[in-house]
XYZ file of C-alpha atoms in Angstrom:
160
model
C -32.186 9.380 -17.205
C -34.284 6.974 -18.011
C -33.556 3.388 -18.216
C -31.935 1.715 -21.362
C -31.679 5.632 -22.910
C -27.623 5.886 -22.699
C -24.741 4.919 -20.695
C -23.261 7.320 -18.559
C -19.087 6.975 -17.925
C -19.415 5.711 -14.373
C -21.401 2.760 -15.100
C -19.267 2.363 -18.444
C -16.415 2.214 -16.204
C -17.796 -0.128 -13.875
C -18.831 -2.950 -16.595
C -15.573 -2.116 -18.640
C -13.471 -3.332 -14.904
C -15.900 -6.176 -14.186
C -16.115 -7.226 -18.045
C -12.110 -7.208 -17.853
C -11.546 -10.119 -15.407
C -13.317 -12.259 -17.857
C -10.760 -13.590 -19.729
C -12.185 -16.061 -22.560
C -15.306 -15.148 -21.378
C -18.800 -14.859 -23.219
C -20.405 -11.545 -22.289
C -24.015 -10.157 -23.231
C -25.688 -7.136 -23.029
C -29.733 -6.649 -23.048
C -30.519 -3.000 -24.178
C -27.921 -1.596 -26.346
C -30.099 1.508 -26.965
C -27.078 3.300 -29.446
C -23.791 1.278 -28.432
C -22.640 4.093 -26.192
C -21.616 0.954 -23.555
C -21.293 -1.455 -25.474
C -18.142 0.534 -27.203
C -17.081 0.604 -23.523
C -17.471 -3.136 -22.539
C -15.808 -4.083 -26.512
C -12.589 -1.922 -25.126
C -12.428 -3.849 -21.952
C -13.102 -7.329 -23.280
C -9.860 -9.362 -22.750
C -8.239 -11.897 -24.768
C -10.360 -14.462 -26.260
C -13.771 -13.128 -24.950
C -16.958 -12.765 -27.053
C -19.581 -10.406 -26.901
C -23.398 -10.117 -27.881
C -25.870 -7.448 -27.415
C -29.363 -6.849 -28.083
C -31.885 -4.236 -28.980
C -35.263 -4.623 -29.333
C -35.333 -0.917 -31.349
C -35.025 -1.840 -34.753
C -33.465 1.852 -35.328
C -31.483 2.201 -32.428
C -29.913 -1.439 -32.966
C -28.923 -0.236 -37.057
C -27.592 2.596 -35.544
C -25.473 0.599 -32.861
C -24.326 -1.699 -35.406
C -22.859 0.884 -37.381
C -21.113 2.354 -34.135
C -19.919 -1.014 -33.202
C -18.148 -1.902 -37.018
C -14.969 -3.788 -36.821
C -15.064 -3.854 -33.195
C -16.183 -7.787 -33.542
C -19.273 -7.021 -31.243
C -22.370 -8.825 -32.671
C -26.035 -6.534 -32.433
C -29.104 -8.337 -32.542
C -32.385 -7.054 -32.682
C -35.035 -8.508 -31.562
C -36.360 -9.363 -27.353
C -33.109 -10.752 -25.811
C -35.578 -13.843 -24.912
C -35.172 -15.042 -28.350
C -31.419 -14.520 -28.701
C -30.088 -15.243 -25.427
C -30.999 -18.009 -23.822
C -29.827 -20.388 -25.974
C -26.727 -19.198 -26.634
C -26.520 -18.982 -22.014
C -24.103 -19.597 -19.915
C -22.860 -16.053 -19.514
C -19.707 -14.754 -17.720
C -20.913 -11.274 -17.547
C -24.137 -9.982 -18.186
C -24.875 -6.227 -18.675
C -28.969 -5.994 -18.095
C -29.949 -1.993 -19.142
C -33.682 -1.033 -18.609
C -36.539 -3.234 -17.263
C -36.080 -7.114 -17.894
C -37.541 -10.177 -16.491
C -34.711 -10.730 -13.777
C -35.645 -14.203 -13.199
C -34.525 -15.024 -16.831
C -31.725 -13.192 -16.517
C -30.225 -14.597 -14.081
C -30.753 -17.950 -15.582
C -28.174 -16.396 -18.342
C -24.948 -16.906 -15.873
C -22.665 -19.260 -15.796
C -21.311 -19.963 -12.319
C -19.375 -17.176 -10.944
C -21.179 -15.112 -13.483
C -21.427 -11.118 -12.335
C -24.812 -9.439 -13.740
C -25.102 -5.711 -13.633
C -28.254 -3.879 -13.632
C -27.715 0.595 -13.740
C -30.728 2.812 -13.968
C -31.496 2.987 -10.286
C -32.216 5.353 -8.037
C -30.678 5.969 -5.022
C -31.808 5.379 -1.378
C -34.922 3.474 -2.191
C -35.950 0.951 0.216
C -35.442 -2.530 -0.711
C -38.648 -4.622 -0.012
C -41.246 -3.504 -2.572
C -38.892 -2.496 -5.411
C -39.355 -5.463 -7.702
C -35.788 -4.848 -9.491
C -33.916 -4.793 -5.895
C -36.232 -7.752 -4.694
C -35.201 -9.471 -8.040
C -32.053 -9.480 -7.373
C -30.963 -8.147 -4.019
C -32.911 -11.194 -2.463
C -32.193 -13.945 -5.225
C -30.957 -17.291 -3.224
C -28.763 -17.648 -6.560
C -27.086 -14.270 -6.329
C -24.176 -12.462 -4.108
C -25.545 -9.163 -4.745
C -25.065 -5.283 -3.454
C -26.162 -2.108 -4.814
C -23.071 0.748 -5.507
C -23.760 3.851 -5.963
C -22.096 5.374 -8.918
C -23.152 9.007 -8.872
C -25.717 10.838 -6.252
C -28.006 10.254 -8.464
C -27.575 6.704 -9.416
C -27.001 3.234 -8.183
C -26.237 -0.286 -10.302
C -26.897 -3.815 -8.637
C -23.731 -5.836 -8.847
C -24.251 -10.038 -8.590
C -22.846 -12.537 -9.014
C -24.203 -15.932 -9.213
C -23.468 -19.213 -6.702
C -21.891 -22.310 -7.586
């Protein structure tokens, strides 16, 4: 798979649990691709939480916003650097394909979890610059789970 091309049901899974115990929480997603996860993080979202995503495919986003109707999820299109950071801090963040992780993690609110899938298992750690990103952040609690044998997701969650 590559990244940002779909969602497969363990990772939807996985966001839909962590995405659940934010209650009245503001949740984002950077690379909606079609809104295959982004149906599965609008099922989980609890009682007074919001959620954003964003695609940079003009297409793709069009064709997520129709999937998404009524479901009170807002698509944007554009690079999430013009949508998001300004509209930061995050409770959950759901970052799909190759971002600027520094950025990202400036997205969080305290206590904020960011997930990042797409990864592939039983790579070292130093030298990968999405695991350095975030696997050595001073700002992050952060481990890598593996959700099938062939792929892992970084789970973090920002310091106080």
């Amino acid at each position: 798979m590559t990244a940002g091309a779909y969602s497969i049901p363990e990772v939807q899974r996985l966001v839909a649990t962590l995405v659940a115990s934010k209650p009245g929480g503001k949740i984002a997603e950077i690379g909606t691709s079609y809104g295959e996860g982004a149906k599965a993080i609008v099922a989980a979202l609890p009682a007074g939480a919001t959620f954003v995503t964003v695609e940079i495919d003009p297409d793709r986003a069009a064709r997520a916003r129709d999937a998404l109707a009524g479901t009170g999820a807002e698509v944007l299109v554009g690079d999430w650097r013009d949508h998001l950071p300004q509209r930061a801090p995050f409770d959950a963040v759901f970052a799909d394909g190759g971002v600027g992780y520094d950025a990202v993690v400036d997205l969080l609110a305290p206590g904020g979890v960011l997930v990042k899938d797409d990864l592939t298992p039983c790579r070292a750690i130093e030298g990968d610059p999405t695991r350095d990103a975030l696997l050595l952040d001073p700002r992050l609690e952060a481990t890598e789970i593996l959700v099938t044998p062939e792929m892992a997701c970084i789970v973090a969650v920002k310091r106080s």
